[in-house]
PDB file of C-alpha atoms in Angstrom:
ATOM      1  CA  UNK E   1     -17.278 -11.020  12.443  1.00  0.00           C
ATOM      2  CA  UNK E   2     -13.488  -9.114  11.848  1.00  0.00           C
ATOM      3  CA  UNK E   3     -12.102  -9.738   8.604  1.00  0.00           C
ATOM      4  CA  UNK E   4      -8.673  -8.785   8.102  1.00  0.00           C
ATOM      5  CA  UNK E   5      -7.504  -6.797   4.630  1.00  0.00           C
ATOM      6  CA  UNK E   6      -3.696  -7.120   3.401  1.00  0.00           C
ATOM      7  CA  UNK E   7      -2.593  -5.888  -0.173  1.00  0.00           C
ATOM      8  CA  UNK E   8       0.249  -7.791  -1.495  1.00  0.00           C
ATOM      9  CA  UNK E   9       2.376  -8.582  -4.241  1.00  0.00           C
ATOM     10  CA  UNK E  10       4.299 -11.660  -3.507  1.00  0.00           C
ATOM     11  CA  UNK E  11       6.771 -11.090  -6.169  1.00  0.00           C
ATOM     12  CA  UNK E  12       8.315 -13.582  -4.969  1.00  0.00           C
ATOM     13  CA  UNK E  13       6.413 -14.674  -1.581  1.00  0.00           C
ATOM     14  CA  UNK E  14       9.308 -14.739   0.942  1.00  0.00           C
ATOM     15  CA  UNK E  15       9.336 -15.447   4.516  1.00  0.00           C
ATOM     16  CA  UNK E  16       8.886 -11.594   5.283  1.00  0.00           C
ATOM     17  CA  UNK E  17       5.439 -12.241   3.859  1.00  0.00           C
ATOM     18  CA  UNK E  18       4.494 -15.366   6.082  1.00  0.00           C
ATOM     19  CA  UNK E  19       5.659 -13.448   8.940  1.00  0.00           C
ATOM     20  CA  UNK E  20       3.475 -10.550   7.916  1.00  0.00           C
ATOM     21  CA  UNK E  21       0.257 -12.929   7.675  1.00  0.00           C
ATOM     22  CA  UNK E  22       1.493 -14.608  11.086  1.00  0.00           C
ATOM     23  CA  UNK E  23       1.734 -11.372  12.878  1.00  0.00           C
ATOM     24  CA  UNK E  24      -1.633  -8.987  11.131  1.00  0.00           C
ATOM     25  CA  UNK E  25      -3.526 -12.473  12.219  1.00  0.00           C
ATOM     26  CA  UNK E  26      -2.298 -12.315  15.885  1.00  0.00           C
ATOM     27  CA  UNK E  27      -2.384  -8.470  16.039  1.00  0.00           C
ATOM     28  CA  UNK E  28      -6.626  -8.176  14.691  1.00  0.00           C
ATOM     29  CA  UNK E  29      -7.523 -11.912  15.774  1.00  0.00           C
ATOM     30  CA  UNK E  30      -9.496 -11.907  12.879  1.00  0.00           C
ATOM     31  CA  UNK E  31     -12.114 -14.516  11.501  1.00  0.00           C
ATOM     32  CA  UNK E  32     -10.950 -14.450   7.952  1.00  0.00           C
ATOM     33  CA  UNK E  33      -8.258 -12.966   6.205  1.00  0.00           C
ATOM     34  CA  UNK E  34      -8.353 -11.334   2.218  1.00  0.00           C
ATOM     35  CA  UNK E  35      -5.548 -10.590  -0.036  1.00  0.00           C
ATOM     36  CA  UNK E  36      -5.754  -7.838  -2.741  1.00  0.00           C
ATOM     37  CA  UNK E  37      -2.936  -9.433  -5.117  1.00  0.00           C
ATOM     38  CA  UNK E  38      -1.608  -7.623  -8.370  1.00  0.00           C
ATOM     39  CA  UNK E  39      -1.642 -10.126 -11.115  1.00  0.00           C
ATOM     40  CA  UNK E  40       0.290 -11.351 -13.684  1.00  0.00           C
ATOM     41  CA  UNK E  41       1.810  -7.407 -13.748  1.00  0.00           C
ATOM     42  CA  UNK E  42       2.944  -5.842 -10.595  1.00  0.00           C
ATOM     43  CA  UNK E  43       3.189  -2.201  -9.346  1.00  0.00           C
ATOM     44  CA  UNK E  44       5.123   0.335 -11.957  1.00  0.00           C
ATOM     45  CA  UNK E  45       4.025  -2.614 -14.790  1.00  0.00           C
ATOM     46  CA  UNK E  46       6.820  -5.173 -14.207  1.00  0.00           C
ATOM     47  CA  UNK E  47       6.146  -8.358 -15.236  1.00  0.00           C
ATOM     48  CA  UNK E  48       5.559 -10.788 -12.210  1.00  0.00           C
ATOM     49  CA  UNK E  49       8.113 -13.084 -11.313  1.00  0.00           C
ATOM     50  CA  UNK E  50       5.705 -16.162 -10.605  1.00  0.00           C
ATOM     51  CA  UNK E  51       2.330 -16.374 -12.259  1.00  0.00           C
ATOM     52  CA  UNK E  52      -0.788 -15.230 -10.200  1.00  0.00           C
ATOM     53  CA  UNK E  53      -1.843 -18.237  -9.270  1.00  0.00           C
ATOM     54  CA  UNK E  54       1.155 -20.244  -7.617  1.00  0.00           C
ATOM     55  CA  UNK E  55       1.357 -16.611  -5.692  1.00  0.00           C
ATOM     56  CA  UNK E  56      -2.529 -16.977  -4.755  1.00  0.00           C
ATOM     57  CA  UNK E  57      -1.499 -20.832  -3.518  1.00  0.00           C
ATOM     58  CA  UNK E  58       1.162 -19.780  -1.369  1.00  0.00           C
ATOM     59  CA  UNK E  59      -0.971 -17.141   0.151  1.00  0.00           C
ATOM     60  CA  UNK E  60      -3.563 -19.583   0.795  1.00  0.00           C
ATOM     61  CA  UNK E  61      -0.954 -22.435   1.851  1.00  0.00           C
ATOM     62  CA  UNK E  62       0.095 -19.520   4.884  1.00  0.00           C
ATOM     63  CA  UNK E  63      -2.793 -17.946   6.080  1.00  0.00           C
ATOM     64  CA  UNK E  64      -5.038 -16.416   3.557  1.00  0.00           C
ATOM     65  CA  UNK E  65      -8.310 -17.377   3.380  1.00  0.00           C
ATOM     66  CA  UNK E  66      -9.251 -15.429   0.200  1.00  0.00           C
ATOM     67  CA  UNK E  67      -7.185 -13.964  -2.462  1.00  0.00           C
ATOM     68  CA  UNK E  68      -8.855 -10.943  -5.084  1.00  0.00           C
ATOM     69  CA  UNK E  69      -7.004  -9.805  -7.779  1.00  0.00           C
ATOM     70  CA  UNK E  70      -6.044  -6.043  -8.010  1.00  0.00           C
ATOM     71  CA  UNK E  71      -7.414  -4.875 -11.254  1.00  0.00           C
ATOM     72  CA  UNK E  72      -4.283  -4.003 -13.353  1.00  0.00           C
ATOM     73  CA  UNK E  73      -5.128  -0.434 -14.285  1.00  0.00           C
ATOM     74  CA  UNK E  74      -4.806  -0.148 -10.221  1.00  0.00           C
ATOM     75  CA  UNK E  75      -1.892  -2.903  -9.860  1.00  0.00           C
ATOM     76  CA  UNK E  76       0.541  -0.656 -12.238  1.00  0.00           C
ATOM     77  CA  UNK E  77      -0.033   2.852 -11.091  1.00  0.00           C
ATOM     78  CA  UNK E  78       1.972   4.867  -8.401  1.00  0.00           C
ATOM     79  CA  UNK E  79       1.570   4.146  -5.065  1.00  0.00           C
ATOM     80  CA  UNK E  80      -1.780   6.469  -4.716  1.00  0.00           C
ATOM     81  CA  UNK E  81      -3.496   4.787  -7.392  1.00  0.00           C
ATOM     82  CA  UNK E  82      -2.443   1.131  -6.442  1.00  0.00           C
ATOM     83  CA  UNK E  83      -3.820   1.903  -2.991  1.00  0.00           C
ATOM     84  CA  UNK E  84      -6.476   3.588  -3.854  1.00  0.00           C
ATOM     85  CA  UNK E  85      -7.969   0.293  -5.942  1.00  0.00           C
ATOM     86  CA  UNK E  86      -6.612  -1.897  -3.340  1.00  0.00           C
ATOM     87  CA  UNK E  87      -8.593   0.180   0.009  1.00  0.00           C
ATOM     88  CA  UNK E  88     -11.733   0.489  -2.402  1.00  0.00           C
ATOM     89  CA  UNK E  89     -11.806  -3.058  -3.066  1.00  0.00           C
ATOM     90  CA  UNK E  90     -11.277  -4.506   0.658  1.00  0.00           C
ATOM     91  CA  UNK E  91     -14.022  -1.482   1.909  1.00  0.00           C
ATOM     92  CA  UNK E  92     -16.454  -2.824  -0.789  1.00  0.00           C
ATOM     93  CA  UNK E  93     -16.232  -6.522   0.595  1.00  0.00           C
ATOM     94  CA  UNK E  94     -16.528  -5.209   3.879  1.00  0.00           C
ATOM     95  CA  UNK E  95     -13.144  -5.535   5.623  1.00  0.00           C
ATOM     96  CA  UNK E  96     -12.929  -4.464   9.061  1.00  0.00           C
ATOM     97  CA  UNK E  97      -8.788  -4.180   9.484  1.00  0.00           C
ATOM     98  CA  UNK E  98      -6.080  -3.207   7.552  1.00  0.00           C
ATOM     99  CA  UNK E  99      -2.489  -4.262   8.280  1.00  0.00           C
ATOM    100  CA  UNK E 100       0.340  -3.430   6.310  1.00  0.00           C
ATOM    101  CA  UNK E 101       4.572  -3.353   7.062  1.00  0.00           C
ATOM    102  CA  UNK E 102       6.285  -0.514   6.564  1.00  0.00           C
ATOM    103  CA  UNK E 103       9.959   0.435   7.036  1.00  0.00           C
ATOM    104  CA  UNK E 104       9.030   3.285   9.617  1.00  0.00           C
ATOM    105  CA  UNK E 105       6.627   1.006  11.575  1.00  0.00           C
ATOM    106  CA  UNK E 106       4.675   3.796  13.123  1.00  0.00           C
ATOM    107  CA  UNK E 107       1.658   4.279  11.816  1.00  0.00           C
ATOM    108  CA  UNK E 108       1.033   7.942  13.570  1.00  0.00           C
ATOM    109  CA  UNK E 109       3.957   9.225  11.641  1.00  0.00           C
ATOM    110  CA  UNK E 110       1.353   8.453   8.606  1.00  0.00           C
ATOM    111  CA  UNK E 111      -1.741   9.841  10.261  1.00  0.00           C
ATOM    112  CA  UNK E 112       0.622  12.857  10.792  1.00  0.00           C
ATOM    113  CA  UNK E 113       1.505  13.388   7.040  1.00  0.00           C
ATOM    114  CA  UNK E 114      -2.180  12.517   5.755  1.00  0.00           C
ATOM    115  CA  UNK E 115      -3.582  14.919   8.000  1.00  0.00           C
ATOM    116  CA  UNK E 116      -0.576  17.666   6.967  1.00  0.00           C
ATOM    117  CA  UNK E 117      -1.343  16.636   3.455  1.00  0.00           C
ATOM    118  CA  UNK E 118      -5.328  17.338   4.099  1.00  0.00           C
ATOM    119  CA  UNK E 119      -4.976  20.360   5.931  1.00  0.00           C
ATOM    120  CA  UNK E 120      -2.299  21.979   3.418  1.00  0.00           C
ATOM    121  CA  UNK E 121      -3.764  20.386   0.409  1.00  0.00           C
ATOM    122  CA  UNK E 122      -3.625  23.335  -1.987  1.00  0.00           C
ATOM    123  CA  UNK E 123       0.007  24.433  -0.948  1.00  0.00           C
ATOM    124  CA  UNK E 124       0.916  20.228  -1.073  1.00  0.00           C
ATOM    125  CA  UNK E 125      -0.659  20.074  -4.906  1.00  0.00           C
ATOM    126  CA  UNK E 126       0.767  23.426  -5.691  1.00  0.00           C
ATOM    127  CA  UNK E 127       4.265  22.249  -4.858  1.00  0.00           C
ATOM    128  CA  UNK E 128       3.900  19.008  -5.915  1.00  0.00           C
ATOM    129  CA  UNK E 129       2.804  20.326  -9.560  1.00  0.00           C
ATOM    130  CA  UNK E 130       5.979  23.087  -9.693  1.00  0.00           C
ATOM    131  CA  UNK E 131       8.789  20.434  -8.496  1.00  0.00           C
ATOM    132  CA  UNK E 132       7.242  18.101 -11.511  1.00  0.00           C
ATOM    133  CA  UNK E 133       7.126  20.609 -14.095  1.00  0.00           C
ATOM    134  CA  UNK E 134      10.836  21.479 -12.741  1.00  0.00           C
ATOM    135  CA  UNK E 135      11.547  17.965 -13.989  1.00  0.00           C
ATOM    136  CA  UNK E 136      11.222  16.223 -10.720  1.00  0.00           C
ATOM    137  CA  UNK E 137       9.789  12.440 -10.421  1.00  0.00           C
ATOM    138  CA  UNK E 138       6.603  12.378  -8.679  1.00  0.00           C
ATOM    139  CA  UNK E 139       7.752  11.088  -5.328  1.00  0.00           C
ATOM    140  CA  UNK E 140      10.455  12.592  -5.262  1.00  0.00           C
ATOM    141  CA  UNK E 141       7.987  16.007  -5.846  1.00  0.00           C
ATOM    142  CA  UNK E 142       6.016  15.004  -2.896  1.00  0.00           C
ATOM    143  CA  UNK E 143       9.079  14.280  -0.519  1.00  0.00           C
ATOM    144  CA  UNK E 144      10.136  17.902  -1.246  1.00  0.00           C
ATOM    145  CA  UNK E 145       6.687  19.010  -0.657  1.00  0.00           C
ATOM    146  CA  UNK E 146       6.122  17.372   2.558  1.00  0.00           C
ATOM    147  CA  UNK E 147       9.536  18.528   3.692  1.00  0.00           C
ATOM    148  CA  UNK E 148       8.842  22.076   2.882  1.00  0.00           C
ATOM    149  CA  UNK E 149       5.419  21.986   4.774  1.00  0.00           C
ATOM    150  CA  UNK E 150       5.797  19.346   7.728  1.00  0.00           C
ATOM    151  CA  UNK E 151       9.883  18.830   7.275  1.00  0.00           C
ATOM    152  CA  UNK E 152       9.444  15.516   6.880  1.00  0.00           C
ATOM    153  CA  UNK E 153       9.928  12.859   4.358  1.00  0.00           C
ATOM    154  CA  UNK E 154       8.614   9.376   3.250  1.00  0.00           C
ATOM    155  CA  UNK E 155      11.385   7.913   1.055  1.00  0.00           C
ATOM    156  CA  UNK E 156      11.296   3.694   1.490  1.00  0.00           C
ATOM    157  CA  UNK E 157       9.164   2.004  -0.854  1.00  0.00           C
ATOM    158  CA  UNK E 158       6.656   0.394   1.676  1.00  0.00           C
ATOM    159  CA  UNK E 159       6.420   3.732   3.970  1.00  0.00           C
ATOM    160  CA  UNK E 160       5.158   5.211   0.134  1.00  0.00           C
ATOM    161  CA  UNK E 161       2.482   2.639   0.266  1.00  0.00           C
ATOM    162  CA  UNK E 162       1.658   2.940   4.074  1.00  0.00           C
ATOM    163  CA  UNK E 163       1.025   6.292   3.608  1.00  0.00           C
ATOM    164  CA  UNK E 164      -0.927   5.930   0.253  1.00  0.00           C
ATOM    165  CA  UNK E 165      -2.763   3.391   2.135  1.00  0.00           C
ATOM    166  CA  UNK E 166      -3.449   5.892   5.476  1.00  0.00           C
ATOM    167  CA  UNK E 167      -4.632   9.086   2.927  1.00  0.00           C
ATOM    168  CA  UNK E 168      -6.934   6.297   1.160  1.00  0.00           C
ATOM    169  CA  UNK E 169      -8.363   5.658   4.494  1.00  0.00           C
TER     170      UNK E 169
END
């Protein structure tokens, strides 16, 4: 049995989300689709525009079989913690496939960056900490470290999340 996992906020739900659900199901040929969704507050602590019940109902209406709430402690964090909570939940319930959208659209980019971070972990962490002590925000500090180590950057929101999902996996 193939179980697709998607990580969503749907704040607000739009046609791109419908496309994502349909395309992910088509690509994976899954038997079931499970969405992990933030609840009343979304990433970075902002209140959701639409309540979690309505967003869940829309997800089910457009092809998701089950919606699981991402706990607040993960939902309101940076991309790395957001991804950690969501991926751990999907893993714990037996999801076999995960599909996410990104601006880059190339999974290999995320794999290459993730492997570079792993193989240069000490240098990466040192560079990130140094940049943050200089006043840079975490995503900017991470990009600066990536540029030094790999000569690559990840700047767009869905790419940052995609990289975080791949790193967590």
